[in-house]
PDB file of C-alpha atoms in Angstrom:
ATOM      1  CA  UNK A   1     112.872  75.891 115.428  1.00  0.00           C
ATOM      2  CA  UNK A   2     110.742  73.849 117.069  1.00  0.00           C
ATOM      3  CA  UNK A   3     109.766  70.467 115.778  1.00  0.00           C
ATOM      4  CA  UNK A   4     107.561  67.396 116.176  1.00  0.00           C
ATOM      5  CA  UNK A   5     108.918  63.757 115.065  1.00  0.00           C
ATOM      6  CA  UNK A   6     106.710  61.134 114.132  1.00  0.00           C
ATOM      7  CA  UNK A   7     107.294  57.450 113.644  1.00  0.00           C
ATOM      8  CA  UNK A   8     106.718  55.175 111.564  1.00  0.00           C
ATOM      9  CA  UNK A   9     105.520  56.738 108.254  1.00  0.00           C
ATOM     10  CA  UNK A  10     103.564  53.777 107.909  1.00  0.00           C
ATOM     11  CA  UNK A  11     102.051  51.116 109.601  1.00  0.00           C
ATOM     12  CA  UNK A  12     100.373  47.577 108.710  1.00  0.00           C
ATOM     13  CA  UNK A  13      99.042  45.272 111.350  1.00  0.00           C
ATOM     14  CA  UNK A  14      96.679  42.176 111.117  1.00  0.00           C
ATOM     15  CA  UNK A  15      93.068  42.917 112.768  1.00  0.00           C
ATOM     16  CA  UNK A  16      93.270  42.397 116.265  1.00  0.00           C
ATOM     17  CA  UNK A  17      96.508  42.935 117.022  1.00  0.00           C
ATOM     18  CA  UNK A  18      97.632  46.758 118.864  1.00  0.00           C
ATOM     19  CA  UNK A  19      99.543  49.305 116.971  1.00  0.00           C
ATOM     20  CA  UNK A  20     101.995  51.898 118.433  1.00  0.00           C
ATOM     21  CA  UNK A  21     103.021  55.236 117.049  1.00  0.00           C
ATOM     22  CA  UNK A  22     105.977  57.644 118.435  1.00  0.00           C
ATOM     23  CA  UNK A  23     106.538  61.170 118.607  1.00  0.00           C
ATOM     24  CA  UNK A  24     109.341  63.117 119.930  1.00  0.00           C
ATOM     25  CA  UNK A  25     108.943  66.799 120.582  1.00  0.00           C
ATOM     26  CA  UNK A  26     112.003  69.412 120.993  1.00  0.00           C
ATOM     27  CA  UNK A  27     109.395  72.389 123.393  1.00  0.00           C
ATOM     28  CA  UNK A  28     110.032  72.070 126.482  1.00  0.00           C
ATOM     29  CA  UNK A  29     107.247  74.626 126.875  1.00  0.00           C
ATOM     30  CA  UNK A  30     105.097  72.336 125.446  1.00  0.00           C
ATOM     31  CA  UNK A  31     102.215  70.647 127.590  1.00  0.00           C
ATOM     32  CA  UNK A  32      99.321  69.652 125.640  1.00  0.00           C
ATOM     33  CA  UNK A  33      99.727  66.387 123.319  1.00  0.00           C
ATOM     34  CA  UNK A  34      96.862  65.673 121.092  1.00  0.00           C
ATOM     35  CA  UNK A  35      96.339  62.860 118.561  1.00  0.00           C
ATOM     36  CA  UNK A  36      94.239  63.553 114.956  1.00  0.00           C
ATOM     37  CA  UNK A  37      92.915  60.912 112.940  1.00  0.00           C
ATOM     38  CA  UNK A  38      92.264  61.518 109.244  1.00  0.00           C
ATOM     39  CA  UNK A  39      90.540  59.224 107.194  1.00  0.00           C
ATOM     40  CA  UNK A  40      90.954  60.110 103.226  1.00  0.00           C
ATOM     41  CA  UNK A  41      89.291  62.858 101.765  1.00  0.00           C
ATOM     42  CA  UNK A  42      88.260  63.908 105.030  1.00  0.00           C
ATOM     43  CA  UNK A  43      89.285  66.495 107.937  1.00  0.00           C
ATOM     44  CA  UNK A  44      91.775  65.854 111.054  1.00  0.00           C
ATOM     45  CA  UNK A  45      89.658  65.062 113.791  1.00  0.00           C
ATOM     46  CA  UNK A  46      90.787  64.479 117.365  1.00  0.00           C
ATOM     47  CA  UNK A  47      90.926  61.472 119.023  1.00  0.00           C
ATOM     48  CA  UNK A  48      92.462  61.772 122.115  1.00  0.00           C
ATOM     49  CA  UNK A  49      94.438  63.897 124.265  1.00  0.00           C
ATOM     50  CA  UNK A  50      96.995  64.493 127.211  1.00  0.00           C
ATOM     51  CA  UNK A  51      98.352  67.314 129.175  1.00  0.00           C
ATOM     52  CA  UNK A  52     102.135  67.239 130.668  1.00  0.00           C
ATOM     53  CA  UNK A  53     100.535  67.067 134.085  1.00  0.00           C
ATOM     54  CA  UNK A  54      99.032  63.186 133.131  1.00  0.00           C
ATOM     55  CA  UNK A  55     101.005  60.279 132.272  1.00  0.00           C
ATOM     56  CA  UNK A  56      98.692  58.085 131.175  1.00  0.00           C
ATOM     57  CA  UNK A  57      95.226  59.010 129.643  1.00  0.00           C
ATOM     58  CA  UNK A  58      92.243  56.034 127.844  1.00  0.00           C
ATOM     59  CA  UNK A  59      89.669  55.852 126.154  1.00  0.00           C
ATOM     60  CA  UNK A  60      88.546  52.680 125.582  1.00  0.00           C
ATOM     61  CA  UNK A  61      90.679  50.858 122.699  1.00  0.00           C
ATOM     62  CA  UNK A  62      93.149  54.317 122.222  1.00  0.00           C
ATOM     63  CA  UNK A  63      95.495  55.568 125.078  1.00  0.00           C
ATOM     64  CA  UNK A  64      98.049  58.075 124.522  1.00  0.00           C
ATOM     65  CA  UNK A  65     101.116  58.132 127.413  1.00  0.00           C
ATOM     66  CA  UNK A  66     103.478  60.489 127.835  1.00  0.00           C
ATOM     67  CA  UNK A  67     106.925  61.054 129.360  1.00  0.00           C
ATOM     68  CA  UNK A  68     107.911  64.707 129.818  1.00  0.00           C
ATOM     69  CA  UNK A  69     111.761  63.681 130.952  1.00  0.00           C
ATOM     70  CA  UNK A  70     112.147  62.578 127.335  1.00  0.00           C
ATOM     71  CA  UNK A  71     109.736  64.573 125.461  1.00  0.00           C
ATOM     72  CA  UNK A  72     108.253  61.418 124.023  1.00  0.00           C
ATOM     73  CA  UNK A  73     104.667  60.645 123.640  1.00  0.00           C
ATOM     74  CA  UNK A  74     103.168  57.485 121.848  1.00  0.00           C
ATOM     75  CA  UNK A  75      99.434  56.384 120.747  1.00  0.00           C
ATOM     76  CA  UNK A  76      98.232  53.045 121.654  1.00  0.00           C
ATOM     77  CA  UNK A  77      95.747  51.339 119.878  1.00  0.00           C
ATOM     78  CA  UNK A  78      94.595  47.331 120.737  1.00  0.00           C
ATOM     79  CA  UNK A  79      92.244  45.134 118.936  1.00  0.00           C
ATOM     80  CA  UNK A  80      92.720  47.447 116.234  1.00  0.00           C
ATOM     81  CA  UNK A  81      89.621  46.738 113.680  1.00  0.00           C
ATOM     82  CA  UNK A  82      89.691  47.889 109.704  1.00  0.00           C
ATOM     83  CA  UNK A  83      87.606  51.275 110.164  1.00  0.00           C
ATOM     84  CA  UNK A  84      91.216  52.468 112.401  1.00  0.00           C
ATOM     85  CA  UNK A  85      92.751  52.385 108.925  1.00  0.00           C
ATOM     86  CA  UNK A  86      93.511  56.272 108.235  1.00  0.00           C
ATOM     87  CA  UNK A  87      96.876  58.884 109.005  1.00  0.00           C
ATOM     88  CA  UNK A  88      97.102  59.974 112.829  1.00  0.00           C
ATOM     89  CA  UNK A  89      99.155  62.796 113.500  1.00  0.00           C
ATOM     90  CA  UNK A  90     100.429  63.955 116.453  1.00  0.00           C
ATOM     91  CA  UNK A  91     100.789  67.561 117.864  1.00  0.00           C
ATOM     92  CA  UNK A  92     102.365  69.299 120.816  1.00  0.00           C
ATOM     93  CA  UNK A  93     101.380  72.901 121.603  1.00  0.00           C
ATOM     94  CA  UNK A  94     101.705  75.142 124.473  1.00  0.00           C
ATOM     95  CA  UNK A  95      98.790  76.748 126.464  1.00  0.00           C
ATOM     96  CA  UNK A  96      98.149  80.771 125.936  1.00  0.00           C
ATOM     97  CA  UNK A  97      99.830  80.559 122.574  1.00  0.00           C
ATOM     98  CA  UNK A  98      99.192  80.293 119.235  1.00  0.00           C
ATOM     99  CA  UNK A  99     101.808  77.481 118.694  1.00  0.00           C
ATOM    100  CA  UNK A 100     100.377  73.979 117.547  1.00  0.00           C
ATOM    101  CA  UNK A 101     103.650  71.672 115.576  1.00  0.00           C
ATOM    102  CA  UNK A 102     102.263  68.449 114.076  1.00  0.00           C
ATOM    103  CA  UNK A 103     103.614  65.534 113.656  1.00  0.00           C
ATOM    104  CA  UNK A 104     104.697  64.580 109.685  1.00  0.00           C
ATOM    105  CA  UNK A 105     101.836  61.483 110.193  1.00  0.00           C
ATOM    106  CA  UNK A 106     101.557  57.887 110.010  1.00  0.00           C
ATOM    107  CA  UNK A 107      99.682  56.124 107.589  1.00  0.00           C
ATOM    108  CA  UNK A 108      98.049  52.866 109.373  1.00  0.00           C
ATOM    109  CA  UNK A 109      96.723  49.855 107.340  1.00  0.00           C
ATOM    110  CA  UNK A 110      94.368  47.067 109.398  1.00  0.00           C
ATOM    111  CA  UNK A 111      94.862  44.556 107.072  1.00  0.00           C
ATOM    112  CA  UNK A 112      91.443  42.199 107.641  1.00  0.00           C
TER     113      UNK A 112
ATOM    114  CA  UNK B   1      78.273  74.161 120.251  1.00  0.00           C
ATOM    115  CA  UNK B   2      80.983  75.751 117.967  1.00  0.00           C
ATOM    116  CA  UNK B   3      81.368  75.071 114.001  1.00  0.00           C
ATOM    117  CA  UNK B   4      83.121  75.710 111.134  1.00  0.00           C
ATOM    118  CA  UNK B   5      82.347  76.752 108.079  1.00  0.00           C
ATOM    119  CA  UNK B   6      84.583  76.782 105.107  1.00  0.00           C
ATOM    120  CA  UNK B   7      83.619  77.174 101.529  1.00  0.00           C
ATOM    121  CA  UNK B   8      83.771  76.011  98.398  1.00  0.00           C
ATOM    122  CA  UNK B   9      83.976  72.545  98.850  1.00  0.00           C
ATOM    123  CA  UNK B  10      85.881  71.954  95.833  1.00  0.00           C
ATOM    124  CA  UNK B  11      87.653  74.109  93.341  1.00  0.00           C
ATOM    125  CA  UNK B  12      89.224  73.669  89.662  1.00  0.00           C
ATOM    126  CA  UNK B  13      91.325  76.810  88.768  1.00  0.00           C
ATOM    127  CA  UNK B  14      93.464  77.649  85.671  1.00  0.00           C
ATOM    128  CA  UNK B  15      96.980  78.807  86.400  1.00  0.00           C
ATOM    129  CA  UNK B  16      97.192  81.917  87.047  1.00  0.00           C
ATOM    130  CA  UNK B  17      93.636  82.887  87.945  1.00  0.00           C
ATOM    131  CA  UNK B  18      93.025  84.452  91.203  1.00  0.00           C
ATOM    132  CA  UNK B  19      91.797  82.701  94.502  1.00  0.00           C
ATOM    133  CA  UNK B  20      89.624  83.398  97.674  1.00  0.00           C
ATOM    134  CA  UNK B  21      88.736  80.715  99.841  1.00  0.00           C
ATOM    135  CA  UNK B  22      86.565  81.496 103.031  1.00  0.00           C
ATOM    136  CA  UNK B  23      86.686  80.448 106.812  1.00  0.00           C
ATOM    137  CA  UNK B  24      83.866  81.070 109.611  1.00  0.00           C
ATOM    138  CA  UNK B  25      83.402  80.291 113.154  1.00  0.00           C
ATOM    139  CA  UNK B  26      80.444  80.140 114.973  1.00  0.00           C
ATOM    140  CA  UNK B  27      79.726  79.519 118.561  1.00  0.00           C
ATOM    141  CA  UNK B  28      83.296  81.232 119.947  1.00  0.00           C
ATOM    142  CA  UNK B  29      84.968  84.563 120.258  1.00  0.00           C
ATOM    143  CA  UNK B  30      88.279  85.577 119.750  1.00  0.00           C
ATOM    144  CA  UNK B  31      89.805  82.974 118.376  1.00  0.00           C
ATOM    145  CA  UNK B  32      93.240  81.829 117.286  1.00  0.00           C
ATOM    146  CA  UNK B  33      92.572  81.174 113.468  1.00  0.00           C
ATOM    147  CA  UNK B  34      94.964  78.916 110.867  1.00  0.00           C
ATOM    148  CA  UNK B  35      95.285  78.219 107.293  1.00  0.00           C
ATOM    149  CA  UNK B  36      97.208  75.089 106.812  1.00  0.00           C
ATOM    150  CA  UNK B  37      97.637  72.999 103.239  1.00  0.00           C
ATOM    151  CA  UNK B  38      98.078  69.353 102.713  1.00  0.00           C
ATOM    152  CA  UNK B  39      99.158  68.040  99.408  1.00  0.00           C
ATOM    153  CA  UNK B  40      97.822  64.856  98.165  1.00  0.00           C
ATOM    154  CA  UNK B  41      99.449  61.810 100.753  1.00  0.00           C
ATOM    155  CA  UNK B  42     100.832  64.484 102.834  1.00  0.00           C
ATOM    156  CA  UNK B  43     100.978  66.190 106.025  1.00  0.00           C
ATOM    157  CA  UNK B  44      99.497  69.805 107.708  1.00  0.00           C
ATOM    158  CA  UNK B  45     102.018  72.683 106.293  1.00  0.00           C
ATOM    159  CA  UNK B  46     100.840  75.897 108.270  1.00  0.00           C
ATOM    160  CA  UNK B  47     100.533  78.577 105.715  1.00  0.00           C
ATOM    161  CA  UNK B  48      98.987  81.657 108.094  1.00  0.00           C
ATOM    162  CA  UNK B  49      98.080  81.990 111.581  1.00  0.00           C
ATOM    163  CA  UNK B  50      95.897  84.371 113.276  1.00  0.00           C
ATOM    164  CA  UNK B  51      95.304  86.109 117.027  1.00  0.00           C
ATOM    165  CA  UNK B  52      92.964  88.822 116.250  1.00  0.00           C
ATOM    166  CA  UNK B  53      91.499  90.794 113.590  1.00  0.00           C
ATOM    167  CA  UNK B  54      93.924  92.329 111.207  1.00  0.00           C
ATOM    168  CA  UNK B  55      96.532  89.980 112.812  1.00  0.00           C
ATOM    169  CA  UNK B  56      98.262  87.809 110.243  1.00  0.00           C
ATOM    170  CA  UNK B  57     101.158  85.978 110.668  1.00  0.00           C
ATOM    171  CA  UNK B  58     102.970  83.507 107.395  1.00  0.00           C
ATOM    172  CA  UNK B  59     105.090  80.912 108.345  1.00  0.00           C
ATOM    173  CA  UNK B  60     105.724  80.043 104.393  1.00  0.00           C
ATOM    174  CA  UNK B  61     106.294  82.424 102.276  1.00  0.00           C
ATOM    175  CA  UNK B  62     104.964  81.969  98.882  1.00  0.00           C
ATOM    176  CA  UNK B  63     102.413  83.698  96.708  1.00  0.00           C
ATOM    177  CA  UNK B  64      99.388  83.631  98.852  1.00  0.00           C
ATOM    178  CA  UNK B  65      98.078  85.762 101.654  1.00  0.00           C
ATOM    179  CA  UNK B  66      94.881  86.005 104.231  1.00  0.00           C
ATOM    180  CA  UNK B  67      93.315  88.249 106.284  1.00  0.00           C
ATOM    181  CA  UNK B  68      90.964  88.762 108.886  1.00  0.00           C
ATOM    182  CA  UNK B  69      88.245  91.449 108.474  1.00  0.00           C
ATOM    183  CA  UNK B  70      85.878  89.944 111.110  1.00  0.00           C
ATOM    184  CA  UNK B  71      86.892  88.396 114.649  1.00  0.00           C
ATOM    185  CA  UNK B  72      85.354  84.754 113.309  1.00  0.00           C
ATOM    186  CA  UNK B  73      86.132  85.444 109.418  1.00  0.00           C
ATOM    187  CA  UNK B  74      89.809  83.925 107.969  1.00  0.00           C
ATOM    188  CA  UNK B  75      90.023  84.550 104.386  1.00  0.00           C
ATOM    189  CA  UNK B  76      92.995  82.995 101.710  1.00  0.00           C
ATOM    190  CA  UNK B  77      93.345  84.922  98.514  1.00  0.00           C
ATOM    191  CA  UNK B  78      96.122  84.639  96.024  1.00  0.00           C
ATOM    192  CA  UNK B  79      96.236  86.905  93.366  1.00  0.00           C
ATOM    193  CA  UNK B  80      97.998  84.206  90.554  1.00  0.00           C
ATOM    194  CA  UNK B  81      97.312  80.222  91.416  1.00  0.00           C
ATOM    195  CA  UNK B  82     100.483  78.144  91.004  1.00  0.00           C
ATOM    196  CA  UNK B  83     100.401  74.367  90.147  1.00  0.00           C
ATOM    197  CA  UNK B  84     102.169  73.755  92.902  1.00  0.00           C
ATOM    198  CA  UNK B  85      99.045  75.570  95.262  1.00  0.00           C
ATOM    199  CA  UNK B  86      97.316  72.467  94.313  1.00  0.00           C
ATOM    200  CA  UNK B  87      96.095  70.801  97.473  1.00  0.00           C
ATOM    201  CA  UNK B  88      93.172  70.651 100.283  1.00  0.00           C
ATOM    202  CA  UNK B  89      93.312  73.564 101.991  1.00  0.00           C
ATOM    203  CA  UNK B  90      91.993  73.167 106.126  1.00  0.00           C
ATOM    204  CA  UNK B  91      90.983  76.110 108.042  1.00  0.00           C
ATOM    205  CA  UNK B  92      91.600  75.176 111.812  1.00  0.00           C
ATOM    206  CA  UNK B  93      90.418  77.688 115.122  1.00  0.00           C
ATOM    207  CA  UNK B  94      91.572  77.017 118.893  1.00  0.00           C
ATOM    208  CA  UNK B  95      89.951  78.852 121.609  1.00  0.00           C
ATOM    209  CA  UNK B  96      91.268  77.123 124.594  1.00  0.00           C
ATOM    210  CA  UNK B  97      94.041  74.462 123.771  1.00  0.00           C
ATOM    211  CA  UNK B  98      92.342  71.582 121.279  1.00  0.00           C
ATOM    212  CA  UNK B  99      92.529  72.657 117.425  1.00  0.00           C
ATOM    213  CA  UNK B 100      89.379  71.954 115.180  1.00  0.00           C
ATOM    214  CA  UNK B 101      89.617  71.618 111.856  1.00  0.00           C
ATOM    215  CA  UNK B 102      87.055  72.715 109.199  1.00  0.00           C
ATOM    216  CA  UNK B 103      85.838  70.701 105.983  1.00  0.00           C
ATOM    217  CA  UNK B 104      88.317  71.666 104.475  1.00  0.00           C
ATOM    218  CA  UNK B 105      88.796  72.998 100.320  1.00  0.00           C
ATOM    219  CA  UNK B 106      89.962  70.483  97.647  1.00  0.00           C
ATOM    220  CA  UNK B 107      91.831  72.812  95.276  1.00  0.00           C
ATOM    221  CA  UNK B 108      92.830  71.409  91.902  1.00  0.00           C
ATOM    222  CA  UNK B 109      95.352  73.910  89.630  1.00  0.00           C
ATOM    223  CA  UNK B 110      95.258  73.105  85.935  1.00  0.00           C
TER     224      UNK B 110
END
């Protein structure tokens, strides 16, 4: 079936410095990538998002880019700061349906 | 605007006792509906998905169930809790393409 796969499980960077994470999808009907950020005890809220139509979206410190040839799609953070310690996960879905696979997530640590 | 409702916040059930946790949207119609669970540390494991009333769809098998009386009401019921249905359980809706994601139900099995 279809699948989402994330990487790394976890993450640590120093304050300041940008952290990357990975997913691969296997849809090729899939053409809406959005990213969730959960901080404990709390609900997956979105962060950012991209449709297969756009390579490249921002939003101030967080872009997401995507590239549809390898079904690969990665989260960009820079100057990362403590509070953007929490688990992203990522998702890929396809419009009109009820399909929405997530990522398995990735546990990031801003270490101050 | 559209919200999400779910309720209680928290739960403490002995095995074996039945469950019903509760799901509303406001501000939308007719919209796709979701019951995932996320054990402690874990990630989103879709239990139930829904595209209409009476429309229910598992992708887990396992010894709960939901329905959908009302176009904006997801229920979860199980009629004997497991240990292992420990967890915090996250209703979800999509109307267009973004999911949102309700308060979610911490669910503690004794």
């Amino acid at each position: 079936g279809e699948n989402v796969e994330q990487h790394p499980s976890t993450l640590s960077v120093q304050e300041g410095d940008s952290a990357v994470i990975k997913c691969t999808y296997s849809d090729s009907a899939s053409n809406y990538f959005p990213w969730y950020k959960q901080e404990l005890g709390k609900r997956p809220q979105l962060i950012i998002d991209i449709r297969s139509n756009v390579g490249e979206k921002k939003d101030q410190r967080i872009a997401v880019t995507l590239n549809k040839t390898a079904k690969h799609f990665s989260l960009h953070i820079t100057e990362t700061q403590p509070e953007d310690s929490a688990v992203y996960f990522c998702a890929a879905s396809t419009s009109g349906t009820y399909k929405y696979i997530f990522g398995t997530g990735t546990r990031l640590k801003v270490l101050a | 605007s559209q919200t999400i409702h779910q309720w209680p916040a928290t739960l403490v059930q002995p095995v074996g006792s039945p469950l019903s946790l509760e799901c509303t949207v406001e501000g939308t119609s007719n919209p796709n509906l979701y019951w995932y669970r996320q054990a402690a540390g874990r990630g989103l494991q879709l239990l139930f998905y829904s595209v209409g009333i009476g429309q229910i769809s598992s992708e887990v098998p396992q010894n709960l169930s939901a329905s959908r009386p009302q176009d904006r009401q997801f229920i979860l019921s199980s009629k004997k809790l497991l240990l292992s249905d420990s967890g915090f359980y996250l209703c979800a809706w999509t109307s267009t393409d973004t999911q949102y994601f309700g308060p979610g139900t911490r669910l503690t099995v004794l």
